[in-house]
Amino acid sequence: MEKLEKLSVVIPVYNEKKNVPLLYQELKKVLEELPYDYEIIFANDGSTDGTGQVLEEIAQKDKKVKV
């Protein structure tokens, strides 16, 4: 299936180290079923619990994720 349009999902996060991987996995499952190309943009709002590191790890593995 050719995906012509692009969808951007922007998610602000603050101290969500434990929740980010879960959200990412569930969101990715849903987005892959849609007839759109997509990107996921996480906006880290100064987290101090290691959220930034988790986001960077996800972004390194998935080119559709931006931090």
mmCIF file of C-alpha atoms in Angstrom:
data_model
loop_
_atom_site.group_PDB
_atom_site.id
_atom_site.type_symbol
_atom_site.label_atom_id
_atom_site.label_comp_id
_atom_site.label_asym_id
_atom_site.label_seq_id
_atom_site.Cartn_x
_atom_site.Cartn_y
_atom_site.Cartn_z
ATOM 1 C CA MET A 1 0.000 0.000 0.000
ATOM 2 C CA GLU A 2 1.456 3.345 -1.046
ATOM 3 C CA LYS A 3 1.377 5.983 1.680
ATOM 4 C CA LEU A 4 1.021 9.434 0.140
ATOM 5 C CA GLU A 5 0.261 11.756 3.025
ATOM 6 C CA LYS A 6 2.298 12.287 6.165
ATOM 7 C CA LEU A 7 0.981 12.416 9.694
ATOM 8 C CA SER A 8 2.951 14.003 12.545
ATOM 9 C CA VAL A 9 2.149 13.119 16.142
ATOM 10 C CA VAL A 10 3.655 15.521 18.696
ATOM 11 C CA ILE A 11 3.808 14.384 22.314
ATOM 12 C CA PRO A 12 5.072 16.589 25.152
ATOM 13 C CA VAL A 13 6.664 14.574 27.969
ATOM 14 C CA TYR A 14 7.965 15.415 31.423
ATOM 15 C CA ASN A 15 9.395 12.754 33.736
ATOM 16 C CA GLU A 16 7.710 9.865 31.930
ATOM 17 C CA LYS A 17 10.645 7.425 31.759
ATOM 18 C CA LYS A 18 8.471 4.384 32.524
ATOM 19 C CA ASN A 19 5.567 5.394 30.295
ATOM 20 C CA VAL A 20 7.394 6.513 27.137
ATOM 21 C CA PRO A 21 8.300 3.003 25.888
ATOM 22 C CA LEU A 22 4.739 1.787 26.443
ATOM 23 C CA LEU A 23 3.222 4.795 24.698
ATOM 24 C CA TYR A 24 5.670 4.478 21.805
ATOM 25 C CA GLN A 25 4.898 0.785 21.225
ATOM 26 C CA GLU A 26 1.123 1.248 21.316
ATOM 27 C CA LEU A 27 1.211 4.357 19.142
ATOM 28 C CA LYS A 28 3.466 2.700 16.592
ATOM 29 C CA LYS A 29 1.076 -0.256 16.287
ATOM 30 C CA VAL A 30 -1.826 2.078 15.542
ATOM 31 C CA LEU A 31 0.088 4.322 13.131
ATOM 32 C CA GLU A 32 1.398 1.400 11.085
ATOM 33 C CA GLU A 33 -2.188 0.359 10.349
ATOM 34 C CA LEU A 34 -3.095 3.757 8.890
ATOM 35 C CA PRO A 35 -2.667 4.588 5.190
ATOM 36 C CA TYR A 36 -0.223 7.420 5.997
ATOM 37 C CA ASP A 37 3.471 7.845 6.346
ATOM 38 C CA TYR A 38 4.110 9.138 9.857
ATOM 39 C CA GLU A 39 6.553 10.591 12.321
ATOM 40 C CA ILE A 40 6.417 10.679 16.098
ATOM 41 C CA ILE A 41 7.865 13.781 17.725
ATOM 42 C CA PHE A 42 8.544 13.671 21.462
ATOM 43 C CA ALA A 43 9.055 17.098 23.064
ATOM 44 C CA ASN A 44 10.980 16.539 26.295
ATOM 45 C CA ASP A 45 10.139 19.390 28.647
ATOM 46 C CA GLY A 46 13.199 19.234 30.915
ATOM 47 C CA SER A 47 12.708 15.788 32.414
ATOM 48 C CA THR A 48 15.079 14.862 35.237
ATOM 49 C CA ASP A 49 14.254 11.157 35.567
ATOM 50 C CA GLY A 50 16.101 9.807 32.504
ATOM 51 C CA THR A 51 13.234 10.298 30.054
ATOM 52 C CA GLY A 52 15.594 12.043 27.632
ATOM 53 C CA GLN A 53 17.921 9.059 27.503
ATOM 54 C CA VAL A 54 15.029 6.664 26.875
ATOM 55 C CA LEU A 55 13.760 8.899 24.073
ATOM 56 C CA GLU A 56 17.195 9.061 22.452
ATOM 57 C CA GLU A 57 17.457 5.266 22.543
ATOM 58 C CA ILE A 58 14.074 4.909 20.852
ATOM 59 C CA ALA A 59 14.993 7.527 18.223
ATOM 60 C CA GLN A 60 18.259 5.725 17.434
ATOM 61 C CA LYS A 61 16.345 2.524 16.691
ATOM 62 C CA ASP A 62 13.414 4.097 14.816
ATOM 63 C CA LYS A 63 14.019 6.766 12.171
ATOM 64 C CA LYS A 64 10.364 7.831 12.360
ATOM 65 C CA VAL A 65 10.920 9.122 15.920
ATOM 66 C CA LYS A 66 12.273 12.622 16.530
ATOM 67 C CA VAL A 67 13.204 14.090 19.899
#
